[in-house]
mmCIF file of C-alpha atoms in Angstrom:
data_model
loop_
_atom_site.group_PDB
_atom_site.id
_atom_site.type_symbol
_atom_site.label_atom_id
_atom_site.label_comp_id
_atom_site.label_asym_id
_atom_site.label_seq_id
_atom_site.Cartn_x
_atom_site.Cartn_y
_atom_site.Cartn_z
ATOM 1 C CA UNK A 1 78.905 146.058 258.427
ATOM 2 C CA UNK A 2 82.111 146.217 259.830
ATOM 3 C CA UNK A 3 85.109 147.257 258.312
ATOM 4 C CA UNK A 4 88.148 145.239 258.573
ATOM 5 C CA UNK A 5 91.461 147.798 259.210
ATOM 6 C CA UNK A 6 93.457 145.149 257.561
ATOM 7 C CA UNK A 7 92.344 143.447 255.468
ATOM 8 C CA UNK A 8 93.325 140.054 253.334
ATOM 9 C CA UNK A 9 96.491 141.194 251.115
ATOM 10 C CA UNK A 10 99.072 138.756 251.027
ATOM 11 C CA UNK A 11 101.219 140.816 253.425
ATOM 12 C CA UNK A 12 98.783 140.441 255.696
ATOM 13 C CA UNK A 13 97.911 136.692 255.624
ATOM 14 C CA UNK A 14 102.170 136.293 255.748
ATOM 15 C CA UNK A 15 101.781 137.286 259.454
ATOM 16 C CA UNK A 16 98.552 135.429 260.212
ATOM 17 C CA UNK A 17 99.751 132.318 259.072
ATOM 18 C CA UNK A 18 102.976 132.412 261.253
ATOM 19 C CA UNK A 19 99.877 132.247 264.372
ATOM 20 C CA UNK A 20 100.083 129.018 266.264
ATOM 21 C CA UNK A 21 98.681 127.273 269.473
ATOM 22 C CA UNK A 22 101.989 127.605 271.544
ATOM 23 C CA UNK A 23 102.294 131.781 270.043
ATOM 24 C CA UNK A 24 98.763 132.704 269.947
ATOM 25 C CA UNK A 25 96.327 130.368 272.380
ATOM 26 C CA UNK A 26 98.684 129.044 275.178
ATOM 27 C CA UNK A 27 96.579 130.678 277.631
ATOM 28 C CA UNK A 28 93.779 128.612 276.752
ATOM 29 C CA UNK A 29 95.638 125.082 275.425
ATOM 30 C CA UNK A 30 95.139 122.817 278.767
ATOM 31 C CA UNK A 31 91.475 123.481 278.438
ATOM 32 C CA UNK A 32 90.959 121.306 274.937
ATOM 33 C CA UNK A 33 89.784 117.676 275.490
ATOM 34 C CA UNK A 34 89.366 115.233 272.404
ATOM 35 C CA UNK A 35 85.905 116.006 272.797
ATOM 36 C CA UNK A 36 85.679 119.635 272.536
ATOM 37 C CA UNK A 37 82.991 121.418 270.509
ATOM 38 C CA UNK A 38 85.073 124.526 269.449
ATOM 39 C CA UNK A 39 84.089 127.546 267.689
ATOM 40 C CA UNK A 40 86.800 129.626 266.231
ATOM 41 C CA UNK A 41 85.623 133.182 265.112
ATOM 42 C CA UNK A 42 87.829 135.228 262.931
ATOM 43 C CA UNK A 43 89.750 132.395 261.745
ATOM 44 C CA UNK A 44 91.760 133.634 258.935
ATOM 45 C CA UNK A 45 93.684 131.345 257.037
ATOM 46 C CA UNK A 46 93.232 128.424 259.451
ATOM 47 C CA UNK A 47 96.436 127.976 260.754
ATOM 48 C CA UNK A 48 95.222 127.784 264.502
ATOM 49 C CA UNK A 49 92.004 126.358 263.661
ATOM 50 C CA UNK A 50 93.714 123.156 262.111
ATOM 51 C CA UNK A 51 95.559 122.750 265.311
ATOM 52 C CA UNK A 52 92.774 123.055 267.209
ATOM 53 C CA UNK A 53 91.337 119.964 265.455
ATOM 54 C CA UNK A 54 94.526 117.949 265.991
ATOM 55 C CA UNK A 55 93.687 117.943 269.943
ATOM 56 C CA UNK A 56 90.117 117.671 269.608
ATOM 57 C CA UNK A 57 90.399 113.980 267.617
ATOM 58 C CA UNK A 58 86.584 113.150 268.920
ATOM 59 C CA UNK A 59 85.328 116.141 268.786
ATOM 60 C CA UNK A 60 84.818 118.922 266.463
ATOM 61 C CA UNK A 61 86.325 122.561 265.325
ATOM 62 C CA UNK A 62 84.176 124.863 263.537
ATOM 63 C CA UNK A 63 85.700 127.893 262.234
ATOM 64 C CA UNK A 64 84.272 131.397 260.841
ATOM 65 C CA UNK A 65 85.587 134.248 258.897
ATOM 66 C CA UNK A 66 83.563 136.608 257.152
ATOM 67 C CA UNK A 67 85.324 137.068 254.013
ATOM 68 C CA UNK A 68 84.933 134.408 251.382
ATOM 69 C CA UNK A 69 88.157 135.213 249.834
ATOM 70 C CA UNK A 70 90.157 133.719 253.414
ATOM 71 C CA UNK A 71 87.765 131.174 253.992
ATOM 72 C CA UNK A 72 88.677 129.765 250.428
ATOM 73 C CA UNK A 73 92.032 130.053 251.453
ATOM 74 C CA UNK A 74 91.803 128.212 254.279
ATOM 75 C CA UNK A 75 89.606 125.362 252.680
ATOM 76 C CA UNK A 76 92.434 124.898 249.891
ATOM 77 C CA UNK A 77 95.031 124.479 253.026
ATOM 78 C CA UNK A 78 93.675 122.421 254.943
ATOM 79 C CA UNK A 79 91.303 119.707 253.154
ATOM 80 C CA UNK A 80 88.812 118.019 255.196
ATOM 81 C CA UNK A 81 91.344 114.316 253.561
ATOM 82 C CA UNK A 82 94.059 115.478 256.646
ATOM 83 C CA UNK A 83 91.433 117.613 258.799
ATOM 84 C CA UNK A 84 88.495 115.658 259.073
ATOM 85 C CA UNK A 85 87.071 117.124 261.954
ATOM 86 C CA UNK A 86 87.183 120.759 261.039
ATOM 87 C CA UNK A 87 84.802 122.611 259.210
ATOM 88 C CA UNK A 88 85.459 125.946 257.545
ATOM 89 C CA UNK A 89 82.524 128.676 257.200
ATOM 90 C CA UNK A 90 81.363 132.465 256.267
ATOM 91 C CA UNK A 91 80.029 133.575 259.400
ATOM 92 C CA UNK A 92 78.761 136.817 261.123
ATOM 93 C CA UNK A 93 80.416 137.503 264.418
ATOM 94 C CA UNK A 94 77.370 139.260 265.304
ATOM 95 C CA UNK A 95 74.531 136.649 263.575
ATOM 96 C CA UNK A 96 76.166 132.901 264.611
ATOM 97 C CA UNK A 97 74.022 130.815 262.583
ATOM 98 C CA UNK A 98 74.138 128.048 265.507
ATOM 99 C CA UNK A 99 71.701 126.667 268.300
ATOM 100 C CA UNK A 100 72.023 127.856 271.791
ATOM 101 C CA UNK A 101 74.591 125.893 273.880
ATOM 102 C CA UNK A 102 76.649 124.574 270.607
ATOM 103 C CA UNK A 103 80.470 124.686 271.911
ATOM 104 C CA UNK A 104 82.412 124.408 274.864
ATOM 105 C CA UNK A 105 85.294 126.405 273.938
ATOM 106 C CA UNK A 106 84.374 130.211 272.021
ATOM 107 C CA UNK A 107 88.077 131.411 270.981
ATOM 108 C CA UNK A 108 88.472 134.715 269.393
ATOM 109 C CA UNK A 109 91.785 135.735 268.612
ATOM 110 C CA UNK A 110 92.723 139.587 267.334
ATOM 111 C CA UNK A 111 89.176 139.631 266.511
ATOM 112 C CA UNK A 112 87.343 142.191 269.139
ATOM 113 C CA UNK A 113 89.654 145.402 268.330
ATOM 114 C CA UNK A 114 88.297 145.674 265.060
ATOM 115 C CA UNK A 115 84.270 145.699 265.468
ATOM 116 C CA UNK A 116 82.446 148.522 266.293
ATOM 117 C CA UNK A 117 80.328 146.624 268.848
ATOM 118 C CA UNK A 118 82.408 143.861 270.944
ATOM 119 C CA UNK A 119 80.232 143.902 273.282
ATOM 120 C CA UNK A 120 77.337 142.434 271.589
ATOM 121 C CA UNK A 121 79.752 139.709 269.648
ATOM 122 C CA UNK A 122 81.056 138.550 273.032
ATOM 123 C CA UNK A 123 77.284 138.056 273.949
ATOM 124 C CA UNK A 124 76.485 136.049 270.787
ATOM 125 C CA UNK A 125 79.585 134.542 271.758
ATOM 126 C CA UNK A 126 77.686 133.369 274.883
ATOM 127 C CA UNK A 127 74.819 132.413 273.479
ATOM 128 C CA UNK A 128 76.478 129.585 271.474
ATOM 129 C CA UNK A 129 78.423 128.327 274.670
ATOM 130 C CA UNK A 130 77.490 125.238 276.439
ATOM 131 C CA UNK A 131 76.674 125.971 280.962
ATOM 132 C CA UNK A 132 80.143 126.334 281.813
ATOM 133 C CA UNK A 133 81.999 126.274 278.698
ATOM 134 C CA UNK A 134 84.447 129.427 277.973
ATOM 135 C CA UNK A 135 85.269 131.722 275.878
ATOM 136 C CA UNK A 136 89.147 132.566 275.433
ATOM 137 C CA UNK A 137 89.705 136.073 273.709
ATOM 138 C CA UNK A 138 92.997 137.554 272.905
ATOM 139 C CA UNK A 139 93.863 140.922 271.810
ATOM 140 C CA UNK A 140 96.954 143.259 271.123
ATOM 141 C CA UNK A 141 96.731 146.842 272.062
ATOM 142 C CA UNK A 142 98.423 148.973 269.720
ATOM 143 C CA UNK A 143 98.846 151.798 272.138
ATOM 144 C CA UNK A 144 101.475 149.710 273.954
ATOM 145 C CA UNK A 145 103.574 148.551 271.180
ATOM 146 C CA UNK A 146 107.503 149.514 271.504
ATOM 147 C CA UNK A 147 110.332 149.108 269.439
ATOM 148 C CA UNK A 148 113.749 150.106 268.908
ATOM 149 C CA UNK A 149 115.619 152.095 267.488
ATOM 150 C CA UNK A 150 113.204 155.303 267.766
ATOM 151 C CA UNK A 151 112.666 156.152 264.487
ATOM 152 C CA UNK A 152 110.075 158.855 263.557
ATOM 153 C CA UNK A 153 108.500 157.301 260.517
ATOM 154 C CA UNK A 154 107.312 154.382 263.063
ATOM 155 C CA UNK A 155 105.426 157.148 265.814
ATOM 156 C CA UNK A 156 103.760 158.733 262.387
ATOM 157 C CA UNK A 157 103.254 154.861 261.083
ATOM 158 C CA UNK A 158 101.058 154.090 264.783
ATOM 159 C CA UNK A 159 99.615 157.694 264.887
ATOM 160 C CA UNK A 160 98.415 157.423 261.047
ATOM 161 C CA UNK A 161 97.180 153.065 262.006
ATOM 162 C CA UNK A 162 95.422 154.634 265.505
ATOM 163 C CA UNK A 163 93.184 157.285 263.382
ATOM 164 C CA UNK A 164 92.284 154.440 260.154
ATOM 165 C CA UNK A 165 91.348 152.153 262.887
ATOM 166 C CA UNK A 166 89.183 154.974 264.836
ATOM 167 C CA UNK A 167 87.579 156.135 261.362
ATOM 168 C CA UNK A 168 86.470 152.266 261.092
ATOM 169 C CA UNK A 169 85.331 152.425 264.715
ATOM 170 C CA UNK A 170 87.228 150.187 265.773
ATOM 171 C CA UNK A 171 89.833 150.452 269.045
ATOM 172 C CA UNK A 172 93.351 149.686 267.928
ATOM 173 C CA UNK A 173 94.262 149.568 271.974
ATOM 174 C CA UNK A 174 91.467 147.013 272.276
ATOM 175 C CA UNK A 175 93.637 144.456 274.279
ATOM 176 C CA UNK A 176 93.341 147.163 277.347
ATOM 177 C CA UNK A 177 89.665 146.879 277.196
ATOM 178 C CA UNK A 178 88.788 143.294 276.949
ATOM 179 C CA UNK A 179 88.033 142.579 280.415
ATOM 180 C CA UNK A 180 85.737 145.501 280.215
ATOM 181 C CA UNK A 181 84.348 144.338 277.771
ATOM 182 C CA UNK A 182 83.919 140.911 278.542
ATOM 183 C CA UNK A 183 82.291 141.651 281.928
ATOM 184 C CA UNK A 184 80.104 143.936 280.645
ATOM 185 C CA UNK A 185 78.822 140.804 278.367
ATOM 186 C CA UNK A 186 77.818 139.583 281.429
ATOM 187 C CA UNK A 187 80.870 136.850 282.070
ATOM 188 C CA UNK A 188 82.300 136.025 285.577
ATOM 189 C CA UNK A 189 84.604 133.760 286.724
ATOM 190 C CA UNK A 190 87.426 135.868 284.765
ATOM 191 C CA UNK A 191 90.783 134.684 284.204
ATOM 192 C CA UNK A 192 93.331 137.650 283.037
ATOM 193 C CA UNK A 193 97.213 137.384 281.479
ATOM 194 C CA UNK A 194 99.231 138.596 279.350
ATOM 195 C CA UNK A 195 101.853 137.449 276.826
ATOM 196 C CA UNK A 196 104.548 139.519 274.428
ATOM 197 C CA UNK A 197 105.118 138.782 271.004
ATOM 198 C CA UNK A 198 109.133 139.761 270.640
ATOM 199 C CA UNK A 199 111.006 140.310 267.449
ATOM 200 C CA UNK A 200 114.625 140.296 268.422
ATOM 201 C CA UNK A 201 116.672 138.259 266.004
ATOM 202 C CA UNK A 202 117.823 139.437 262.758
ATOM 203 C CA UNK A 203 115.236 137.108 261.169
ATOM 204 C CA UNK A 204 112.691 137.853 263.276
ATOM 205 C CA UNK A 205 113.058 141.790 262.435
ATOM 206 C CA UNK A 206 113.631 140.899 258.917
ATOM 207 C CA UNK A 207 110.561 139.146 258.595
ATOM 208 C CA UNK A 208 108.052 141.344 260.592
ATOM 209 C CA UNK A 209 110.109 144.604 259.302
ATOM 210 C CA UNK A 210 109.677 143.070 255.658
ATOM 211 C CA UNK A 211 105.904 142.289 256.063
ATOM 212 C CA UNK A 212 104.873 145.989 257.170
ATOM 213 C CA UNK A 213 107.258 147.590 254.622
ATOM 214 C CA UNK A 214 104.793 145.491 252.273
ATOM 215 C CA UNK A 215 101.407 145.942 254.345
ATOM 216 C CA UNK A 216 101.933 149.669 254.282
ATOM 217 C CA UNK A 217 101.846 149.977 250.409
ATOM 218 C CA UNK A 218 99.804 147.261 249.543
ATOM 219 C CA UNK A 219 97.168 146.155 252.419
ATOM 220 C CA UNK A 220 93.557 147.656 252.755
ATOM 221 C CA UNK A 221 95.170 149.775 255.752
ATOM 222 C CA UNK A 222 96.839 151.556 253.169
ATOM 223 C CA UNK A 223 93.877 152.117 250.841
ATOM 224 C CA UNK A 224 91.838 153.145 253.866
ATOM 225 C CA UNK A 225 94.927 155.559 255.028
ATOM 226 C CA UNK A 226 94.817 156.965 251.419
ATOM 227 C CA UNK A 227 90.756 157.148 251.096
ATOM 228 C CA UNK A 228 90.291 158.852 254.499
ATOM 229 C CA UNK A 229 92.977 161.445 253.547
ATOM 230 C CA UNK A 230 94.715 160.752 256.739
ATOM 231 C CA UNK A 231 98.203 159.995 254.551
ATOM 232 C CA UNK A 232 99.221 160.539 251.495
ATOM 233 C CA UNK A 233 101.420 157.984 248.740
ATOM 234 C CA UNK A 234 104.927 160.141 249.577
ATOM 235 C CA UNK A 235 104.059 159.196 253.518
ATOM 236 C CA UNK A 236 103.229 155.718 253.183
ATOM 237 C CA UNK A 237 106.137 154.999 250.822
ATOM 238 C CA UNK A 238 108.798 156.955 253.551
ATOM 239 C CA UNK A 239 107.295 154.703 256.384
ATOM 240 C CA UNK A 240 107.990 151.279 253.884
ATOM 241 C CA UNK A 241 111.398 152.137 254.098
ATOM 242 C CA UNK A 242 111.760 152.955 257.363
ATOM 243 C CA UNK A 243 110.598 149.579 258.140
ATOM 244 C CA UNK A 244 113.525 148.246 256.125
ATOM 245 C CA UNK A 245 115.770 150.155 257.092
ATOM 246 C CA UNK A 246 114.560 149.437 261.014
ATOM 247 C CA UNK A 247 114.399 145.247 260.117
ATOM 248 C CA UNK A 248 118.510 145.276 259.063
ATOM 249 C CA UNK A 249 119.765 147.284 262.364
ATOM 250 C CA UNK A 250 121.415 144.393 264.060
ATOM 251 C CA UNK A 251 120.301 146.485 267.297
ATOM 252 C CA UNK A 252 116.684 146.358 266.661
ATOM 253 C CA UNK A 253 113.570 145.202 268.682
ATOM 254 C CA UNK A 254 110.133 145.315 268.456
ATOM 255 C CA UNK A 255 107.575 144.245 271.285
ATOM 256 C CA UNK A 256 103.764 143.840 271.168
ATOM 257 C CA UNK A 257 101.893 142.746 274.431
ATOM 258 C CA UNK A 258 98.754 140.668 274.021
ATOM 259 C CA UNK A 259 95.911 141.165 277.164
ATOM 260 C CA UNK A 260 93.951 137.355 277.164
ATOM 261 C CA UNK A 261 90.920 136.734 279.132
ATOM 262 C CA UNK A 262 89.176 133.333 279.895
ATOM 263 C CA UNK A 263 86.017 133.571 280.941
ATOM 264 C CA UNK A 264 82.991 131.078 281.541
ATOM 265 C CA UNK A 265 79.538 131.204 280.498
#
């Protein structure tokens, strides 16, 4: 089994849950009719996945984690009273426990960069599409983040996040790879952009500055940093503050490019 870099601490779901259609699945919004059969893999706490449903208001949304823990989460959040046409589920991104030629739409958000085996997962991906129907993947790639002001506690924070994620076998600069990987699942008809998440304002910085200052300490990235002897407390604790420190520079910035792909079955 996979293991997940980071986890489901509250830090963590604090940035998931700020993930929405027009931030997150632009790229593939104009292809959602009311009748869509969508499958949303790696759902998290739901937030995208319950406005999926809002669009598709004849058809259905169908979302999969594989921890229990978010899935509960999500359930409690969004009841099936206000969201009657989305269903929440455990699921193996590997094992979908659905028929051949179940959804129209596969969408896969920050999902790929953290298996061991995309490859295969896109494939069960295309098992479970409908002739014609598409799968829309996203994925950051860690390796192209930037920020601002340099600080040196930030290059040891992405050198220290780049070796947890490689000791999980995972690829933290997945989002360079995912048309690779998505033709090598034997897709065609590939449609490729890219879109940057940008933390400029002081409550923007403040926010994302505030949630790794948190993640670092308290996430499973940090237990898995600590486990695998690749940092130690002192480190982890001197790269929390440095993300304070960086969220209340009025002059700060902080950019992190997303590769999408749509591609049909």
């Amino acid at each position: 089994m996979d293991t997940y870099t980071h986890g489901h601490h509250e830090s963590v779901l604090q940035s998931h849950r700020w993930r929405t259609i027009a931030n997150s699945a632009a790229f593939m919004a104009s292809y959602i009719k009311p009748t869509s059969q969508i499958l949303d893999i790696g759902c998290g706490p739901g937030t995208i996945s319950a406005e999926f449903s809002l669009l598709t208001t004849s058809g259905k949304v169908t979302a999969i984690d594989l921890s229990e823990e978010v899935i509960q989460i999500a359930r409690a959040t969004h009841p099936t009273s206000k969201y009657q046409n989305l269903e929440f589920e455990v699921g193996d991104t590997y094992r979908l426990h659905f028929p051949d030629n179940s959804f129209d739409i596969v969408y896969a958000h920050q999902v790929l960069q953290h298996l061991s085996r995309p490859i295969d997962a896109l494939r069960e991906m295309k098992r479970v599409l409908t002739p014609g129907g598409i799968i829309a993947v996203r994925d950051a790639d860690y390796g192209s983040f930037t920020w601002s002001p340099d600080t040196s506690e930030l290059d040891l924070w992405m050198s220290i996040y780049q070796e947890v994620a490689a000791r999980n076998n995972a690829t933290a600069n997945g989002g360079r790879y995912l048309k690779g990987w998505v033709t090598d699942a034997g897709f065609n008809s590939l449609e490729i952009s890219g879109t940057v998440w940008t933390f400029s304002t002081p409550e923007e910085c403040k926010w994302w500055g505030s949630s790794w200052a948190a993640r670092i300490l308290n996430s499973e990235f940090a237990r898995q940093a600590l486990e695998y002897e690749i940092a130690d407390q002192e480190t982890l604790e001197s790269i929390s503050q440095a993300f304070l420190r960086w969220a209340e520079d009025e002059k700060s910035v902080f950019f992190i490019p997303n590769y999408e792909i749509i591609a049909r079955k």
